[in-house]
């Protein structure tokens, strides 16, 4: 609980003035609420005396009652505004911090946590934290203020009755303490189940095409129903405990009220207290019981909020896993890329994914990577782009250790096309121009909301062989491609991803099997576009390029080619040299050439 309070204090620090003023309004609210029963009792006592003076006194008390009623409306509203608004503010800042932190966490974190779990934390848990610091915070403070004020006024009215009614109320409080212990564990389990349920839903929606293609809708629905039923059962247990808490507290309050009427009535008849005091005490007790019954709702909000704070804190406390920045160098021109005995083993792996890779790529030159599936080609690209962190001193850029550079500086110098391209649910234009943050906002818009002409965009669209596809799209480059580019074919997504990399025009270009889903004719044109990069056709300086492919025709232009097998260099040399040796590369080249000839026939 201390860690929860420290976490909340860190976020609520700037809202302290609002909370303090809200606390003042809350005290004023409860003071007036306690004062009103006292006025009612005084009025009854005055009316018992009868006479003209009694009438005038009762009228004055009635006027005071009306004024206090209006005051309650004002101060109660202010107390809620002053507590709820900081809750919304904290929810906003917490959401921004979570999203910003997730942007900087590395691949191992996302291998441990599923998207649905993170989405649940960013939405459901931040909402629960908002309720904790807003609604629940208000109610907890209200209970902390109201109970002492009520007990003080009840004691002033009649100490004997106060002692009599405390017994059943205390029993209700003990029951709530027992409930809290069970409630926290169940709420924690329910939040974890909700995260898994969210992940199942997101996974099913994302793969809806695959589900339908294999006609497994019923099986997918059954798995969802099983998880949903498990979540439902736990939620019903939580609801049962919460629902039972209110009657228990209500019964304890009714028992206390019955005791007050029994004992208090006798005390009125014996002349120990007037009727007005009896009315005051009963009204105060009923108000106190109402406050205690609200504890059932507060318990739910606090339990869920505390669990959510722990889950949010776990994410925010996760270190980014990056080595310290020791070199503030920036990469402006195409660098010399050196790999020195690069070896890498995944944390959960037994065998090295790469072993003793050494090569030097001169500025503006191209390195080709060839190998069978599982040979370590994508791992190499991930290490160069620091999706995975390579061992120190194994990847050098112009002599600078890549692990010592600031990650943002390194990524800014690279244009990377991954093996599985990802497109956002936006226009094709925005996807290609992803490198620009709101790229044409500062340039202004033409009438009709059209962006200004971008020669660079036209150039890379042509280089990526997307011109014909763009003409066939309903709105050209302004066509929304759908979630993950679902409106485009696999080859179109790859070419759009390549166009994005070409648009960036960075000193380093990393291509991971980007032509695997295109036909041979398109491949030839794309290979020519990549060759043009070497001559600077699409930029002032040709980038230092690493291109991975299982097609030998894509690698023909490379200055050097590494043939990988089980993470080790099996062969190396130019295309002509490798073909002449008759090894794996030459055999694959011959086989692919025959397939191409057969396809042409």
Coordinates of C-alpha atoms in Angstrom, one line a residue:
X1 CA 0.0 0.0 0.0
X2 CA 2.9 2.4 0.7
X3 CA 4.1 2.0 -2.9
X4 CA 0.6 2.8 -4.1
X5 CA 0.5 5.9 -2.0
X6 CA 3.9 7.0 -3.3
X7 CA 2.8 6.4 -6.9
X8 CA -0.4 8.4 -6.4
X9 CA 1.4 11.2 -4.6
X10 CA 3.8 11.6 -7.5
X11 CA 1.0 12.1 -9.9
X12 CA -1.3 14.1 -7.6
X13 CA 1.4 16.5 -6.5
X14 CA 0.4 19.3 -8.8
X15 CA -3.3 18.8 -7.9
X16 CA -2.7 19.2 -4.2
X17 CA -4.3 22.8 -4.1
X18 CA -7.5 21.4 -5.6
X19 CA -7.6 18.5 -3.2
X20 CA -7.0 20.7 -0.2
X21 CA -9.8 23.1 -1.3
X22 CA -12.0 20.1 -2.1
X23 CA -11.3 18.8 1.5
X24 CA -12.4 22.2 2.9
X25 CA -15.7 22.0 0.8
X26 CA -16.1 18.4 2.0
X27 CA -15.8 19.4 5.6
X28 CA -18.2 22.3 5.1
X29 CA -20.7 19.8 3.5
X30 CA -20.5 17.4 6.3
X31 CA -20.7 20.2 8.9
X32 CA -23.9 21.4 7.3
X33 CA -25.3 17.9 7.0
X34 CA -24.7 17.3 10.7
X35 CA -26.1 20.7 11.6
X36 CA -29.4 20.2 9.8
X37 CA -30.6 17.4 12.2
X38 CA -29.6 19.5 15.1
X39 CA -31.8 22.3 13.8
X40 CA -34.7 19.9 13.3
X41 CA -34.4 18.8 16.9
X42 CA -34.2 22.3 18.2
X43 CA -37.3 23.2 16.2
X44 CA -39.3 20.3 17.8
X45 CA -38.1 21.3 21.2
X46 CA -39.1 24.9 20.7
X47 CA -42.5 23.9 19.4
X48 CA -43.1 21.8 22.5
X49 CA -42.9 25.0 24.5
X50 CA -45.6 26.7 22.4
X51 CA -46.4 30.4 22.6
X52 CA -45.6 33.4 20.4
X53 CA -41.9 33.2 21.1
X54 CA -41.8 29.6 20.2
X55 CA -43.4 30.4 16.8
X56 CA -40.9 33.1 16.1
X57 CA -38.0 30.9 17.1
X58 CA -39.3 28.0 14.9
X59 CA -39.6 30.3 11.9
X60 CA -36.0 31.5 12.4
X61 CA -34.8 27.9 12.6
X62 CA -36.9 27.0 9.4
X63 CA -35.2 29.9 7.6
X64 CA -31.8 28.7 8.7
X65 CA -32.7 25.3 7.5
X66 CA -33.5 26.6 4.0
X67 CA -30.2 28.6 3.9
X68 CA -28.2 25.5 5.0
X69 CA -30.0 23.4 2.3
X70 CA -28.8 25.9 -0.4
X71 CA -25.3 25.9 1.1
X72 CA -25.2 22.1 0.9
X73 CA -26.0 22.2 -2.8
X74 CA -23.1 24.6 -3.5
X75 CA -20.4 23.1 -1.3
X76 CA -21.3 19.5 -2.2
X77 CA -21.1 20.3 -5.9
X78 CA -17.7 22.1 -5.4
X79 CA -16.3 19.2 -3.4
X80 CA -17.1 16.8 -6.3
X81 CA -15.7 19.1 -9.0
X82 CA -12.5 19.6 -7.0
X83 CA -12.0 15.9 -6.5
X84 CA -13.2 14.6 -9.9
X85 CA -11.3 17.1 -12.1
X86 CA -7.9 16.1 -10.8
X87 CA -8.9 12.5 -11.4
X88 CA -9.5 13.2 -15.1
X89 CA -6.2 15.1 -15.2
X90 CA -4.3 12.3 -13.6
X91 CA -5.9 9.8 -16.0
X92 CA -4.8 11.9 -19.0
X93 CA -1.2 12.3 -17.8
X94 CA -1.0 8.6 -16.9
X95 CA -2.2 7.6 -20.3
X96 CA 0.3 9.8 -22.0
X97 CA 3.1 8.5 -19.8
X98 CA 2.2 4.9 -20.5
X99 CA 2.0 5.4 -24.2
X100 CA 5.3 7.4 -24.3
X101 CA 7.0 4.7 -22.2
X102 CA 5.8 1.9 -24.4
X103 CA 7.2 3.7 -27.4
X104 CA 10.7 3.4 -25.9
X105 CA 10.6 -0.2 -24.6
X106 CA 12.5 -2.8 -26.6
X107 CA 11.5 -6.0 -28.3
X108 CA 12.0 -8.4 -25.3
X109 CA 9.3 -6.5 -23.4
X110 CA 6.8 -7.0 -26.2
X111 CA 7.8 -10.7 -26.4
X112 CA 6.7 -11.1 -22.7
X113 CA 3.5 -9.0 -22.9
X114 CA 0.7 -9.3 -25.3
X115 CA -1.0 -6.4 -27.1
X116 CA -4.4 -7.1 -25.4
X117 CA -2.8 -6.9 -21.9
X118 CA -1.1 -3.6 -22.7
X119 CA -4.3 -2.2 -24.2
X120 CA -6.2 -3.2 -21.1
X121 CA -3.6 -1.5 -18.9
X122 CA -3.7 1.7 -21.0
X123 CA -7.5 1.9 -21.0
X124 CA -9.2 -0.1 -18.2
X125 CA -6.4 0.4 -15.6
X126 CA -6.0 4.1 -16.1
X127 CA -9.8 4.5 -15.8
X128 CA -9.7 2.5 -12.5
X129 CA -6.9 4.8 -11.3
X130 CA -9.0 7.8 -12.2
X131 CA -11.9 6.4 -10.1
X132 CA -9.5 5.7 -7.3
X133 CA -8.2 9.3 -7.1
X134 CA -11.6 10.8 -8.0
X135 CA -14.7 9.0 -6.8
X136 CA -13.1 6.7 -4.3
X137 CA -10.8 9.4 -3.0
X138 CA -13.8 11.7 -2.4
X139 CA -15.7 8.9 -0.6
X140 CA -12.8 7.9 1.6
X141 CA -12.2 11.5 2.6
X142 CA -15.9 11.9 3.1
X143 CA -16.0 8.9 5.5
X144 CA -12.9 10.2 7.3
X145 CA -14.7 13.5 7.9
X146 CA -18.3 12.5 8.2
X147 CA -17.9 9.7 10.8
X148 CA -16.1 11.8 13.5
X149 CA -18.5 14.7 12.9
X150 CA -21.6 12.4 13.2
X151 CA -20.3 10.7 16.3
X152 CA -19.3 14.0 17.9
X153 CA -22.9 15.4 17.3
X154 CA -24.5 12.1 18.5
X155 CA -22.3 12.2 21.6
X156 CA -23.3 15.8 22.3
X157 CA -27.0 14.8 21.9
X158 CA -26.9 11.7 24.1
X159 CA -23.8 9.7 25.1
X160 CA -25.9 6.8 26.3
X161 CA -27.6 6.3 23.0
X162 CA -24.3 6.7 21.2
X163 CA -22.8 3.8 23.1
X164 CA -25.8 1.6 22.5
X165 CA -25.9 2.0 18.8
X166 CA -22.1 1.5 18.3
X167 CA -22.2 -2.3 18.9
X168 CA -24.1 -3.3 15.7
X169 CA -22.3 -0.7 13.6
X170 CA -19.0 -2.1 14.8
X171 CA -20.0 -5.6 13.8
X172 CA -20.7 -4.3 10.3
X173 CA -17.3 -2.7 10.2
X174 CA -15.6 -6.0 11.1
X175 CA -17.5 -7.7 8.3
X176 CA -16.2 -5.1 5.9
X177 CA -12.6 -5.7 7.0
X178 CA -13.0 -9.4 6.3
X179 CA -14.5 -8.6 2.9
X180 CA -11.6 -6.4 1.9
X181 CA -9.1 -9.2 2.3
X182 CA -11.0 -11.5 -0.1
X183 CA -12.0 -8.7 -2.4
X184 CA -8.4 -7.5 -3.4
X185 CA -7.3 -11.0 -4.6
X186 CA -10.5 -11.5 -6.6
X187 CA -10.2 -8.1 -8.2
X188 CA -6.6 -8.7 -9.2
X189 CA -7.6 -12.0 -10.8
X190 CA -10.4 -10.3 -12.7
X191 CA -8.1 -7.6 -14.1
X192 CA -5.7 -10.3 -15.3
X193 CA -8.6 -12.2 -16.9
X194 CA -9.9 -9.1 -18.6
X195 CA -6.4 -8.5 -20.1
X196 CA -6.3 -12.0 -21.5
X197 CA -9.9 -11.6 -22.8
X198 CA -8.9 -8.3 -24.5
X199 CA -5.9 -10.0 -26.1
X200 CA -8.1 -12.8 -27.4
X201 CA -10.5 -10.3 -28.9
X202 CA -7.8 -8.2 -30.6
X203 CA -6.1 -11.4 -31.9
X204 CA -9.4 -12.6 -33.4
X205 CA -10.2 -9.3 -35.0
X206 CA -6.7 -9.0 -36.4
X207 CA -6.8 -12.5 -37.9
X208 CA -10.5 -12.5 -38.9
X209 CA -9.5 -13.2 -42.5
X210 CA -7.5 -16.3 -41.5
X211 CA -10.3 -17.4 -39.2
X212 CA -12.8 -17.2 -42.1
X213 CA -10.5 -18.7 -44.7
X214 CA -10.0 -21.9 -42.5
X215 CA -13.7 -22.0 -41.5
X216 CA -12.9 -22.0 -37.8
X217 CA -15.4 -19.4 -36.7
X218 CA -17.1 -21.8 -34.3
X219 CA -13.9 -23.0 -32.7
X220 CA -12.8 -19.3 -32.3
X221 CA -16.1 -18.4 -30.8
X222 CA -16.0 -21.3 -28.4
X223 CA -12.6 -20.3 -27.1
X224 CA -13.8 -16.8 -26.6
X225 CA -16.9 -18.0 -24.8
X226 CA -14.8 -20.2 -22.5
X227 CA -12.6 -17.2 -21.4
X228 CA -15.6 -14.9 -21.2
X229 CA -17.5 -17.4 -19.1
X230 CA -14.5 -17.6 -16.7
X231 CA -14.5 -13.8 -16.5
X232 CA -18.2 -13.8 -15.9
X233 CA -18.0 -16.3 -13.1
X234 CA -15.4 -14.3 -11.3
X235 CA -17.3 -11.0 -11.8
X236 CA -20.5 -12.6 -10.4
X237 CA -18.5 -13.6 -7.3
X238 CA -17.2 -10.1 -6.9
X239 CA -20.7 -8.7 -7.4
X240 CA -22.1 -11.1 -4.9
X241 CA -19.7 -10.0 -2.2
X242 CA -20.3 -6.4 -3.0
X243 CA -24.0 -6.8 -3.1
X244 CA -24.1 -8.7 0.2
X245 CA -22.0 -6.1 1.9
X246 CA -24.7 -3.4 1.5
X247 CA -27.5 -5.5 3.1
X248 CA -25.1 -6.4 6.0
X249 CA -24.3 -2.8 6.6
X250 CA -28.0 -1.9 6.1
X251 CA -29.1 -4.5 8.7
X252 CA -26.5 -3.4 11.2
X253 CA -27.8 0.2 10.7
X254 CA -31.4 -0.9 11.1
X255 CA -30.6 -2.8 14.3
X256 CA -28.8 0.3 15.6
X257 CA -31.9 2.3 14.7
X258 CA -34.2 -0.2 16.4
X259 CA -32.0 0.0 19.5
X260 CA -32.2 3.8 19.4
X261 CA -36.0 3.8 19.1
X262 CA -36.3 1.3 22.0
X263 CA -33.8 2.7 24.4
X264 CA -34.3 6.3 23.2
X265 CA -38.1 6.1 23.5
X266 CA -37.7 4.9 27.1
X267 CA -35.3 7.8 27.8
X268 CA -37.8 10.3 26.4
X269 CA -40.6 8.9 28.6
X270 CA -38.3 9.0 31.6
X271 CA -37.5 12.6 30.8
X272 CA -33.8 12.2 30.2
X273 CA -33.9 13.7 26.7
X274 CA -36.5 15.8 24.9
X275 CA -38.3 14.6 21.8
X276 CA -36.3 16.9 19.6
X277 CA -33.0 15.4 20.7
X278 CA -34.5 11.9 19.9
X279 CA -35.3 13.1 16.4
X280 CA -31.9 14.6 16.0
X281 CA -30.1 11.4 17.1
X282 CA -32.3 9.2 14.8
X283 CA -31.6 11.4 11.8
X284 CA -27.9 11.5 12.5
X285 CA -27.8 7.7 12.8
X286 CA -29.7 7.2 9.5
X287 CA -27.3 9.5 7.8
X288 CA -24.3 7.6 9.3
X289 CA -25.7 4.3 8.1
X290 CA -26.1 5.7 4.6
X291 CA -22.4 6.7 4.6
X292 CA -21.4 3.3 5.8
X293 CA -23.5 1.6 3.1
X294 CA -21.6 3.6 0.5
X295 CA -18.4 1.8 1.7
X296 CA -19.4 -1.2 -0.4
X297 CA -19.0 0.9 -3.6
X298 CA -15.9 2.5 -2.3
X299 CA -14.5 -0.9 -1.5
X300 CA -14.9 -2.0 -5.2
X301 CA -13.4 1.2 -6.5
X302 CA -10.4 1.2 -4.1
X303 CA -9.7 -2.5 -4.7
X304 CA -9.7 -2.2 -8.4
X305 CA -7.8 1.1 -8.3
X306 CA -5.0 -0.3 -6.1
X307 CA -4.6 -3.4 -8.3
X308 CA -4.6 -1.2 -11.4
X309 CA -1.9 1.1 -9.8
X310 CA 0.3 -1.9 -9.4
X311 CA -0.2 -3.0 -13.0
X312 CA 0.5 0.5 -14.3
X313 CA 3.5 0.9 -12.1
X314 CA 4.9 -2.4 -13.3
X315 CA 4.8 -1.1 -16.9
X316 CA 6.2 2.4 -16.1
X317 CA 9.0 0.9 -13.9
X318 CA 10.2 -1.4 -16.7
X319 CA 13.6 -0.2 -17.8
X320 CA 14.1 0.4 -21.5
X321 CA 17.0 -2.1 -21.5
X322 CA 19.2 0.2 -23.4
X323 CA 23.0 0.5 -22.7
X324 CA 24.1 3.9 -21.5
X325 CA 24.8 6.6 -24.1
X326 CA 28.6 7.1 -24.3
X327 CA 28.9 8.6 -27.8
X328 CA 27.0 11.7 -28.9
X329 CA 28.1 11.4 -32.5
X330 CA 25.6 11.8 -35.3
X331 CA 25.5 10.0 -38.6
X332 CA 24.9 12.4 -41.5
X333 CA 26.7 10.8 -44.4
X334 CA 26.6 7.1 -45.5
X335 CA 29.0 5.4 -43.0
X336 CA 31.4 2.6 -43.2
X337 CA 29.6 -0.4 -41.6
X338 CA 31.8 -2.9 -39.8
X339 CA 30.8 -6.2 -38.2
X340 CA 33.5 -7.6 -35.9
X341 CA 32.9 -11.2 -34.8
X342 CA 29.2 -10.5 -34.3
X343 CA 27.6 -13.3 -32.3
X344 CA 24.1 -13.3 -30.8
X345 CA 22.0 -15.7 -28.8
X346 CA 18.4 -15.0 -28.0
X347 CA 17.6 -14.9 -24.2
X348 CA 15.5 -18.1 -24.4
X349 CA 17.7 -19.8 -27.0
X350 CA 20.3 -22.6 -26.6
X351 CA 22.1 -22.2 -29.9
X352 CA 23.5 -18.9 -31.3
X353 CA 21.4 -17.2 -33.9
X354 CA 24.5 -15.6 -35.4
X355 CA 28.1 -16.7 -34.8
X356 CA 31.4 -14.8 -35.6
X357 CA 30.1 -12.6 -38.5
X358 CA 32.8 -10.2 -39.7
X359 CA 32.4 -8.0 -42.7
X360 CA 33.1 -4.4 -43.8
X361 CA 30.8 -2.4 -46.0
X362 CA 32.3 0.8 -47.5
X363 CA 30.3 4.0 -47.5
X364 CA 27.6 3.9 -50.2
X365 CA 28.2 0.2 -51.0
X366 CA 25.7 -2.7 -50.8
X367 CA 26.0 -5.9 -48.8
X368 CA 23.7 -8.8 -49.8
X369 CA 22.6 -11.4 -47.3
X370 CA 21.5 -14.8 -48.6
X371 CA 20.4 -17.9 -46.8
X372 CA 17.7 -20.5 -46.1
X373 CA 14.9 -19.9 -43.7
X374 CA 16.2 -19.7 -40.1
X375 CA 19.8 -18.9 -41.2
X376 CA 19.8 -15.7 -39.2
X377 CA 19.2 -13.1 -41.9
X378 CA 16.4 -11.2 -40.1
X379 CA 18.3 -11.5 -36.8
X380 CA 21.2 -9.6 -38.5
X381 CA 18.9 -6.8 -39.7
X382 CA 17.4 -6.6 -36.2
X383 CA 20.8 -6.2 -34.6
X384 CA 21.9 -3.6 -37.1
X385 CA 18.7 -1.5 -36.4
X386 CA 19.0 -2.3 -32.7
X387 CA 15.6 -3.9 -32.5
X388 CA 17.8 -6.4 -30.6
X389 CA 20.9 -5.0 -28.9
X390 CA 24.1 -6.4 -30.3
X391 CA 27.1 -7.2 -28.1
X392 CA 29.4 -4.2 -27.5
X393 CA 32.1 -3.5 -30.1
X394 CA 30.6 -5.9 -32.7
X395 CA 28.7 -3.3 -34.9
X396 CA 30.6 -0.1 -35.8
X397 CA 29.5 2.8 -37.9
X398 CA 32.5 5.0 -39.0
X399 CA 34.3 3.5 -36.0
X400 CA 31.5 4.4 -33.5
X401 CA 30.1 1.5 -31.5
X402 CA 26.4 1.3 -32.4
X403 CA 25.5 0.3 -28.8
X404 CA 27.2 3.5 -27.5
X405 CA 25.2 5.8 -29.8
X406 CA 21.9 7.4 -28.7
X407 CA 19.2 5.1 -30.1
X408 CA 17.2 7.9 -31.5
X409 CA 20.2 9.2 -33.4
X410 CA 20.9 5.7 -34.8
X411 CA 17.3 5.2 -35.9
X412 CA 17.2 8.6 -37.5
X413 CA 20.1 7.6 -39.7
X414 CA 18.3 4.5 -40.9
X415 CA 15.5 3.6 -43.3
X416 CA 14.4 0.0 -42.5
X417 CA 12.0 -2.1 -44.5
X418 CA 11.0 -5.2 -42.4
X419 CA 10.1 -8.6 -43.7
X420 CA 6.5 -8.1 -42.6
X421 CA 5.5 -4.6 -43.6
X422 CA 3.2 -2.7 -41.4
X423 CA 0.8 0.0 -42.7
X424 CA -1.3 2.3 -40.5
X425 CA -5.1 2.8 -41.0
X426 CA -4.5 6.1 -42.8
X427 CA -4.0 7.2 -46.4
X428 CA -1.4 5.7 -48.6
X429 CA 0.3 9.2 -48.8
X430 CA 0.6 9.4 -45.0
X431 CA 2.0 5.9 -44.8
X432 CA 4.7 6.7 -47.3
X433 CA 5.5 10.0 -45.6
X434 CA 5.5 8.4 -42.1
X435 CA 9.0 9.9 -41.5
X436 CA 7.4 13.3 -41.5
X437 CA 5.5 14.2 -38.3
X438 CA 2.3 15.8 -39.7
X439 CA 4.4 16.4 -42.9
X440 CA 2.4 19.2 -44.5
X441 CA 0.8 20.9 -41.5
X442 CA 3.5 23.7 -41.6
X443 CA 3.2 24.1 -45.4
X444 CA -0.5 25.0 -45.3
X445 CA -3.3 23.3 -47.3
X446 CA -4.8 24.1 -50.7
X447 CA -8.5 24.7 -51.0
X448 CA -10.4 21.6 -50.5
X449 CA -7.9 20.2 -48.0
X450 CA -5.5 18.8 -50.6
X451 CA -1.8 18.7 -49.5
X452 CA 0.8 20.7 -51.5
X453 CA 2.6 19.0 -54.4
X454 CA 5.5 16.7 -53.3
X455 CA 7.9 15.8 -56.1
X456 CA 9.8 13.6 -53.8
X457 CA 6.7 11.5 -53.1
X458 CA 6.0 11.1 -56.8
X459 CA 9.6 10.0 -57.3
X460 CA 9.6 7.3 -54.7
X461 CA 6.1 6.0 -55.7
X462 CA 7.5 5.5 -59.2
X463 CA 10.7 3.9 -57.9
X464 CA 8.6 1.5 -55.8
X465 CA 6.5 0.6 -58.9
X466 CA 3.3 1.9 -57.2
X467 CA 2.2 4.3 -59.9
X468 CA -0.1 1.9 -61.7
X469 CA -1.6 0.7 -58.4
X470 CA -2.1 4.3 -57.2
X471 CA -4.1 5.0 -60.4
X472 CA -6.3 2.1 -59.8
X473 CA -7.1 3.1 -56.2
X474 CA -10.4 4.9 -55.7
X475 CA -8.8 8.1 -54.3
X476 CA -5.2 7.6 -55.4
X477 CA -2.7 8.4 -52.7
X478 CA -5.5 9.7 -50.6
X479 CA -7.1 6.2 -50.3
X480 CA -7.3 4.9 -46.7
X481 CA -5.5 1.6 -46.8
X482 CA -7.3 0.1 -43.7
X483 CA -6.0 -1.5 -40.6
X484 CA -2.5 -2.9 -41.3
X485 CA -3.0 -2.1 -45.0
X486 CA -5.8 -4.6 -45.4
X487 CA -7.0 -2.8 -48.6
X488 CA -3.8 -3.7 -50.3
X489 CA -2.3 -6.9 -51.5
X490 CA 0.9 -8.4 -49.9
X491 CA 3.0 -7.1 -52.8
X492 CA 1.5 -3.6 -52.6
X493 CA 2.2 -3.5 -48.9
X494 CA 5.8 -4.4 -49.5
X495 CA 6.2 -1.8 -52.2
X496 CA 4.5 0.8 -50.0
X497 CA 6.9 0.0 -47.2
X498 CA 9.8 0.3 -49.7
X499 CA 8.5 3.6 -50.9
X500 CA 8.4 4.8 -47.2
X501 CA 12.1 3.8 -46.8
X502 CA 13.1 5.5 -50.1
X503 CA 11.2 8.7 -49.0
X504 CA 13.3 8.9 -45.8
X505 CA 16.5 9.1 -47.9
X506 CA 18.7 8.1 -44.9
X507 CA 22.4 7.3 -44.9
X508 CA 21.7 3.7 -44.1
X509 CA 19.2 1.5 -45.9
X510 CA 18.2 -2.0 -44.5
X511 CA 16.0 -4.2 -46.6
X512 CA 14.7 -7.4 -45.2
X513 CA 13.4 -9.6 -48.0
X514 CA 11.2 -6.8 -49.3
X515 CA 10.6 -8.4 -52.7
X516 CA 9.3 -11.8 -51.6
X517 CA 5.6 -11.0 -52.5
X518 CA 6.1 -9.4 -55.9
X519 CA 6.1 -10.9 -59.4
X520 CA 9.2 -11.2 -61.5
X521 CA 8.5 -8.3 -63.7
X522 CA 7.9 -6.0 -60.8
X523 CA 11.0 -7.4 -59.1
X524 CA 13.2 -6.4 -62.0
X525 CA 12.0 -2.8 -61.9
X526 CA 12.5 -2.7 -58.1
X527 CA 16.0 -4.1 -58.4
X528 CA 16.7 -1.4 -60.9
X529 CA 15.4 1.3 -58.5
X530 CA 17.7 -0.2 -55.8
X531 CA 20.6 0.0 -58.2
X532 CA 19.7 3.6 -58.9
X533 CA 20.3 4.2 -55.2
X534 CA 24.0 3.3 -55.7
X535 CA 24.3 6.0 -58.3
X536 CA 22.5 8.6 -56.2
X537 CA 19.6 8.8 -58.6
X538 CA 17.1 9.1 -55.6
X539 CA 19.4 11.2 -53.4
X540 CA 22.6 13.2 -53.2
X541 CA 24.6 10.2 -51.8
X542 CA 23.9 6.5 -52.2
X543 CA 23.2 5.0 -48.8
X544 CA 25.2 2.2 -47.2
X545 CA 22.8 -0.7 -47.9
X546 CA 22.2 -4.1 -46.5
X547 CA 19.7 -6.1 -48.4
X548 CA 18.4 -9.5 -47.4
X549 CA 16.8 -11.8 -50.0
X550 CA 16.2 -15.4 -50.8
X551 CA 16.2 -14.5 -54.5
X552 CA 19.6 -14.4 -56.1
X553 CA 18.4 -12.0 -58.8
X554 CA 17.9 -9.3 -56.2
X555 CA 21.4 -9.6 -54.9
X556 CA 23.3 -9.6 -58.3
X557 CA 24.2 -5.9 -57.9
X558 CA 25.6 -6.2 -54.4
X559 CA 29.3 -5.4 -53.8
X560 CA 29.6 -8.4 -51.6
X561 CA 27.2 -11.2 -50.6
X562 CA 27.3 -13.3 -47.4
X563 CA 25.7 -16.7 -47.6
X564 CA 24.5 -17.7 -44.1
X565 CA 23.8 -21.2 -42.8
X566 CA 22.7 -21.7 -39.2
X567 CA 24.0 -18.3 -38.2
X568 CA 27.5 -18.7 -39.8
X569 CA 29.0 -17.5 -43.0
X570 CA 29.1 -20.4 -45.4
X571 CA 30.2 -18.4 -48.4
X572 CA 31.1 -14.9 -49.3
X573 CA 31.9 -12.9 -52.5
X574 CA 30.3 -11.2 -55.4
X575 CA 27.4 -12.7 -57.3
X576 CA 29.8 -13.8 -60.1
X577 CA 32.2 -15.3 -57.7
X578 CA 29.6 -17.3 -55.8
X579 CA 28.0 -18.6 -59.0
X580 CA 31.4 -19.8 -60.2
X581 CA 32.0 -21.7 -56.9
X582 CA 29.1 -24.0 -57.4
X583 CA 28.0 -23.9 -53.7
X584 CA 24.6 -23.3 -52.1
X585 CA 24.2 -19.9 -53.7
X586 CA 25.1 -21.2 -57.2
X587 CA 22.7 -24.1 -56.8
X588 CA 19.9 -21.8 -55.7
X589 CA 20.6 -19.4 -58.6
X590 CA 20.4 -22.2 -61.1
X591 CA 17.2 -23.6 -59.6
X592 CA 15.5 -20.1 -59.6
X593 CA 16.7 -19.5 -63.1
X594 CA 15.0 -22.6 -64.3
X595 CA 11.8 -21.7 -62.4
X596 CA 11.8 -18.3 -64.1
X597 CA 12.2 -19.9 -67.5
X598 CA 9.4 -22.3 -66.8
X599 CA 7.2 -19.5 -65.7
X600 CA 7.8 -17.5 -68.9
X601 CA 6.8 -20.5 -71.0

